[in-house]
Short mmCIF file of C-alpha atoms and ligand atoms in Angstrom, two decimals:
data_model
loop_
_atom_site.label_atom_id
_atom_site.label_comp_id
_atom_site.label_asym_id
_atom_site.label_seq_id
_atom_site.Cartn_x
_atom_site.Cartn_y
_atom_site.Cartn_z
CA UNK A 1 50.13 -69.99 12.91
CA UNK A 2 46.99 -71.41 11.81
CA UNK A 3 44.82 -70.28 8.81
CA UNK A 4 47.24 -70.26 5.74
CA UNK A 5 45.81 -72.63 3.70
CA UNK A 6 42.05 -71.17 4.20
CA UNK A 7 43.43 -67.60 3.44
CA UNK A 8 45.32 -68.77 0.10
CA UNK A 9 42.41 -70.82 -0.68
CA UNK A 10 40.15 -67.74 -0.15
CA UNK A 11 42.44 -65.69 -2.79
CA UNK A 12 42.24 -68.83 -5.36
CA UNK A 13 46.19 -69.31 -4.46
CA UNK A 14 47.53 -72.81 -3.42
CA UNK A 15 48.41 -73.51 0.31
CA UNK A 16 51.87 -73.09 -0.18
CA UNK A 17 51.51 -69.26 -0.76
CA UNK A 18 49.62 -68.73 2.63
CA UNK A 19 52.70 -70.52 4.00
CA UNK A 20 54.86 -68.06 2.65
CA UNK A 21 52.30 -65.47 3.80
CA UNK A 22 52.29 -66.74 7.15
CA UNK A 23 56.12 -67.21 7.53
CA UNK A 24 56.02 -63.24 6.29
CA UNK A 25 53.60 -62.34 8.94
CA UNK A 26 56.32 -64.20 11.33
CA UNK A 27 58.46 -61.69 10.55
CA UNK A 28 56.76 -58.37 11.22
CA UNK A 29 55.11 -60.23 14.23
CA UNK A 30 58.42 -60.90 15.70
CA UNK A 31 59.63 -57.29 14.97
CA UNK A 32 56.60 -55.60 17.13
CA UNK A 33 56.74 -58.22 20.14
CA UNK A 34 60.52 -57.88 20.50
CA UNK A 35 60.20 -54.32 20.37
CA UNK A 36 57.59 -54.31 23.59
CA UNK A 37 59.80 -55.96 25.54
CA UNK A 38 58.31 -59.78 25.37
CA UNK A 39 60.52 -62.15 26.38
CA UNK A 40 59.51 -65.16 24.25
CA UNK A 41 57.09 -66.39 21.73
CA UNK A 42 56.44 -69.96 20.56
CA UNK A 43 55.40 -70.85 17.18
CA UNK A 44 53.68 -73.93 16.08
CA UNK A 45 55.50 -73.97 12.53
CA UNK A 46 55.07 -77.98 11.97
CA UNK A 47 53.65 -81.02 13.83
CA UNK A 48 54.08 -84.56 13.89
CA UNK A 49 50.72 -84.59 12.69
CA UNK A 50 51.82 -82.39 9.46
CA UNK A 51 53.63 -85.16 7.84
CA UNK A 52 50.58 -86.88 6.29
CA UNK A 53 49.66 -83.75 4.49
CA UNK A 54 50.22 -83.86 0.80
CA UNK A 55 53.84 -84.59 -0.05
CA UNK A 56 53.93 -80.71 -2.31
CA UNK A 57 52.84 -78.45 1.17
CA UNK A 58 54.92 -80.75 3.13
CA UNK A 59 57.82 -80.06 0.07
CA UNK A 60 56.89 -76.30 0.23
CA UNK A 61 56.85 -76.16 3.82
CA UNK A 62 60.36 -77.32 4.48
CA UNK A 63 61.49 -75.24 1.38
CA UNK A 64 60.51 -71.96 3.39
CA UNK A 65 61.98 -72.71 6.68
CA UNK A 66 65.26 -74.07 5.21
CA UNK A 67 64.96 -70.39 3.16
CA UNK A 68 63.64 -69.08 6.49
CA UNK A 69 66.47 -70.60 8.81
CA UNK A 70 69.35 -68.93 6.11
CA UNK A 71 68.04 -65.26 7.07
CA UNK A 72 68.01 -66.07 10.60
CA UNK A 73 71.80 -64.91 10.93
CA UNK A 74 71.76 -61.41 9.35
CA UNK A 75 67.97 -60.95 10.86
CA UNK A 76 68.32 -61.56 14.72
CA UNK A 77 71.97 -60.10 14.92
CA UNK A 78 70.27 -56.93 14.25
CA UNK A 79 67.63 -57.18 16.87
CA UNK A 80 69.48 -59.31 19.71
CA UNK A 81 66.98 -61.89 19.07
CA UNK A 82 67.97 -65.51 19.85
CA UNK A 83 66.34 -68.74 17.73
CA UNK A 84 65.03 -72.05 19.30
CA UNK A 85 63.79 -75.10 17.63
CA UNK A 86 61.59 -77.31 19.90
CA UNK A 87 61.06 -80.72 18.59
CA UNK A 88 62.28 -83.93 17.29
CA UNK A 89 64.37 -82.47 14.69
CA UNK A 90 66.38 -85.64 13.99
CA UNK A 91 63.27 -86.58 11.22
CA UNK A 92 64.44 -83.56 8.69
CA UNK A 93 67.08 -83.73 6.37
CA UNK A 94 70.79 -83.16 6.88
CA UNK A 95 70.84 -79.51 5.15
CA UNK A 96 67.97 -78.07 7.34
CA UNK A 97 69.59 -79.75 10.77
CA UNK A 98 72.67 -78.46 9.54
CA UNK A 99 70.89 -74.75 8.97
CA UNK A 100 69.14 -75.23 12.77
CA UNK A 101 72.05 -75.96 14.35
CA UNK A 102 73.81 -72.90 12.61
CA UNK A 103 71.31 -70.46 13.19
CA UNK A 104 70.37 -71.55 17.18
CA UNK A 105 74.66 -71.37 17.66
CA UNK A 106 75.19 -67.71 16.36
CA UNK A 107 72.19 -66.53 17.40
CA UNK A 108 72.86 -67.64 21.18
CA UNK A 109 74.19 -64.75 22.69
CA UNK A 110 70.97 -62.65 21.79
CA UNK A 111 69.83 -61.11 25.07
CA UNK A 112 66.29 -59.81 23.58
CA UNK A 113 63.20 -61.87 22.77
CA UNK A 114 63.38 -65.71 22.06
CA UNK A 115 61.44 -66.87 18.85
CA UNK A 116 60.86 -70.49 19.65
CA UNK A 117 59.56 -72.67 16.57
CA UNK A 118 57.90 -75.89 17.25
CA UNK A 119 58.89 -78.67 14.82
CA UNK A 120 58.55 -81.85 14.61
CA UNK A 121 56.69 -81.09 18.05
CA UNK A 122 53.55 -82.48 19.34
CA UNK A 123 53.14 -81.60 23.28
CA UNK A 124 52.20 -85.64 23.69
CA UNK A 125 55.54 -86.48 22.38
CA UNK A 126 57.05 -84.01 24.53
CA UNK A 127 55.54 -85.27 27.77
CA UNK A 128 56.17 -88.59 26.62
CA UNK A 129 59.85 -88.37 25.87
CA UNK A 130 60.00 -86.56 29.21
CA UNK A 131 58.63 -89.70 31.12
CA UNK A 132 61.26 -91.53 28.84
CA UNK A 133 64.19 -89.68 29.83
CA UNK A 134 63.37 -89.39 33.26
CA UNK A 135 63.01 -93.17 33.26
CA UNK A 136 66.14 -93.73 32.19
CA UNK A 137 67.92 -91.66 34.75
CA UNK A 138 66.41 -94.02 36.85
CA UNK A 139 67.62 -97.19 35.29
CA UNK A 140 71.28 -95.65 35.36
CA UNK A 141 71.18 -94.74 38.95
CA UNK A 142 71.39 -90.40 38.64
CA UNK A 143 67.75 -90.30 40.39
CA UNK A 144 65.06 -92.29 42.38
CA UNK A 145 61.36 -92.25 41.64
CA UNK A 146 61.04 -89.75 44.62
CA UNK A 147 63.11 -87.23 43.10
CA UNK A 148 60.19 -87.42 40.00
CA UNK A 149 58.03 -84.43 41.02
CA UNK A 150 56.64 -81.59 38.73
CA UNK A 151 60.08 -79.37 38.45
CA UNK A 152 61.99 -82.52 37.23
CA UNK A 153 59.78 -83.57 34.29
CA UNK A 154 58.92 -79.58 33.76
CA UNK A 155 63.39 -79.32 33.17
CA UNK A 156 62.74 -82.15 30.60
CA UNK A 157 60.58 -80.10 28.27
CA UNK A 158 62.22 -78.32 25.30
CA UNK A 159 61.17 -75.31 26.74
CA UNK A 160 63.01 -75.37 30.13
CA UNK A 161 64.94 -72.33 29.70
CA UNK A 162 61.98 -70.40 28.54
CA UNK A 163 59.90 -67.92 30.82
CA UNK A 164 56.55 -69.59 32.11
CA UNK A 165 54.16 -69.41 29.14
CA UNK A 166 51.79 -66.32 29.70
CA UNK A 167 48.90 -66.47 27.05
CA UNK A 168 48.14 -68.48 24.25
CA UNK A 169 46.69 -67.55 21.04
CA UNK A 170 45.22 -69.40 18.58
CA UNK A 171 44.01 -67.82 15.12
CA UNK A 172 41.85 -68.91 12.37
CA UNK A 173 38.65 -69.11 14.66
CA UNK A 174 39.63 -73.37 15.89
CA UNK A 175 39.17 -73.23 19.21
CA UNK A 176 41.31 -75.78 21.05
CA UNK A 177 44.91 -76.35 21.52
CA UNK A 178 45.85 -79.30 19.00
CA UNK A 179 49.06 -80.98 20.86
CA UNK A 180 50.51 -77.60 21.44
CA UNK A 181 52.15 -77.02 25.03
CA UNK A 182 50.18 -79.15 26.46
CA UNK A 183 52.28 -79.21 29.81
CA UNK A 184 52.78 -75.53 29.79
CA UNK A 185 49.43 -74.55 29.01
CA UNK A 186 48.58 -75.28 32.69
CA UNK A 187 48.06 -72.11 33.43
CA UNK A 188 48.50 -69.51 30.65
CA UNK A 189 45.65 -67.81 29.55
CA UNK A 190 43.94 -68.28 26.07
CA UNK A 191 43.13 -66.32 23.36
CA UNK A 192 41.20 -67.32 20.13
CA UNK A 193 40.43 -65.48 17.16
CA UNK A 194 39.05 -65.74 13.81
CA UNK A 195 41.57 -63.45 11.86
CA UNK A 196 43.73 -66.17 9.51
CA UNK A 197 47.39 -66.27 10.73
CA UNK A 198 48.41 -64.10 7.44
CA UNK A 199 45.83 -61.25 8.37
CA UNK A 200 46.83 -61.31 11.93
CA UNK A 201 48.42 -57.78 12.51
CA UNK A 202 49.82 -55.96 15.21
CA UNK A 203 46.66 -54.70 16.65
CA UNK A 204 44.89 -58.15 17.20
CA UNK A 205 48.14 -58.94 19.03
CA UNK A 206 48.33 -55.71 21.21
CA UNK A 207 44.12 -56.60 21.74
CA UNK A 208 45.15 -59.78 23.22
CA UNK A 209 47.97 -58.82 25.52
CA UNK A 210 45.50 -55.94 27.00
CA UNK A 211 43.00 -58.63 27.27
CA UNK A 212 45.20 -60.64 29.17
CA UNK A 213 46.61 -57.80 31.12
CA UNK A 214 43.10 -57.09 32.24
CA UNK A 215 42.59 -60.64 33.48
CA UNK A 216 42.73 -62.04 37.18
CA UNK A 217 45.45 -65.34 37.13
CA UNK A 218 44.77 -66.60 40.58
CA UNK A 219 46.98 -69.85 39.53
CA UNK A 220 44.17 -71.63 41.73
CA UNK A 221 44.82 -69.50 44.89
CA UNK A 222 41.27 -66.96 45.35
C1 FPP B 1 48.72 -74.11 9.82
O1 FPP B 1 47.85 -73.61 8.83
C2 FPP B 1 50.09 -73.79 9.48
C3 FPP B 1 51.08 -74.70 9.28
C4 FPP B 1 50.84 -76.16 9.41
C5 FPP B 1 52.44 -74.31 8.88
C6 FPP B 1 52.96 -73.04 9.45
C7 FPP B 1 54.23 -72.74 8.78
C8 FPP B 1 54.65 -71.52 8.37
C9 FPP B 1 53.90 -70.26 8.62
C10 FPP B 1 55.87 -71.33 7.56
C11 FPP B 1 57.11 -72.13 7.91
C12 FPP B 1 57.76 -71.75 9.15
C13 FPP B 1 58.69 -70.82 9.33
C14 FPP B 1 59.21 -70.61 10.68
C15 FPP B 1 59.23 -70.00 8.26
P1 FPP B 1 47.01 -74.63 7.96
O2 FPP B 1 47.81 -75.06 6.79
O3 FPP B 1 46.54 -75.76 8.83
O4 FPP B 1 45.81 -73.74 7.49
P2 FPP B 1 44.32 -74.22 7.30
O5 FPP B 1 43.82 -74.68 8.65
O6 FPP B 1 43.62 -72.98 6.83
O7 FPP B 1 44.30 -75.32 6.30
#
């Protein structure tokens, strides 16, 4: 969700506001994808690179989710929708753990679209805590090196129980992937654009998913 500081800035606003404009645009985005029939969507909503920001945005941001993560309930009832935090959430404080672990338990029996937020997540840290875990499992016996192959360490990412990711889109006109998914980004397709996160509307979505639908994915066969 890239872009919110540059839009606010743009309108003479502080960061924060673009933050609440982007976590708006969240909202509506979510709407229009469940409604198509998508099955999930990950959002990069904080990194472990976002900590050395200012301590205000960092304030600011963690104000909005918490306020974000309270809505979550009445919101995704409605719509079937199911919420997943990927990341090392043990780093936040009690009361937003406390509002994850709430929202992900009675939102679990949603059967439509997953709305994934990476936080606390870098995909480096993700791979890495893989290699960790799997490791481990070693050291206590429940698997040998041999049974290490891509399918193990690809059940260790948060995002196990998620459908393959398809495309990836990146707004704000950067055009690389900045520790997100790096493991699942394998093979997904890419999309950049310049259009600020906030400003990012329904039909630069639907443009990207025809893009992609009009694209070959050999998945290196010819
Ligand atoms: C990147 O834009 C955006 C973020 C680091 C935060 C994204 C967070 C939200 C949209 C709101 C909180 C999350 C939820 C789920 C409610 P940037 O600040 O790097 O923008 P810039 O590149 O223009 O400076």
């Amino acid at each position: 969700m890239d872009g919110n500081g540059r839009w606010a800035r743009r309108r003479g606003m502080p960061r924060s506001v673009g933050h609440k404009a982007g976590a708006d645009n969240l909202e509506s985005m979510c709407d229009y994808l469940n409604s198509i029939g998508v099955k999930a969507l990950t959002v990069y909503a904080f990194s472990t690179e976002n900590w050395s920001r200012p301590q205000d945005e960092v304030d600011a941001l963690m104000d909005l989710l918490y306020g974000y993560l309270l809505t979550v309930e009445e919101k995704f009832k409605n719509r079937n929708m199911k919420l997943k935090i990927s990341g090392d959430t043990s780093a936040f404080s009690e009361k937003i753990r406390g509002a994850i672990a709430h929202a992900e338990e009675v939102t679990a029996p949603g059967d439509g679209m997953v709305l994934n937020i990476a936080l606390n997540y870098g995909g480096r840290s993700e791979i890495t805590r893989a290699a960790r875990l799997a490791a481990e499992a070693v050291k206590e016996g429940k698997i040998t090196p041999d049974d290490i192959d891509e399918d193990y360490i690809g059940g260790l990412m948060y995002t196990a129980d998620l459908p393959e990711v398809d495309l990836i889109i990146r707004p704000s006109g950067e055009q690389r992937l900045s520790n997100f998914l790096l493991w699942q980004a394998a093979y997904a397709e890419l999309w950049y654009s310049d259009i600020c996160w906030p400003d990012f509307k329904e039909k630069d979505m639907e443009r990207a998913i025809i893009d992609y639908q009009n694209r070959d994915r050999r998945f290196g066969n010819v």
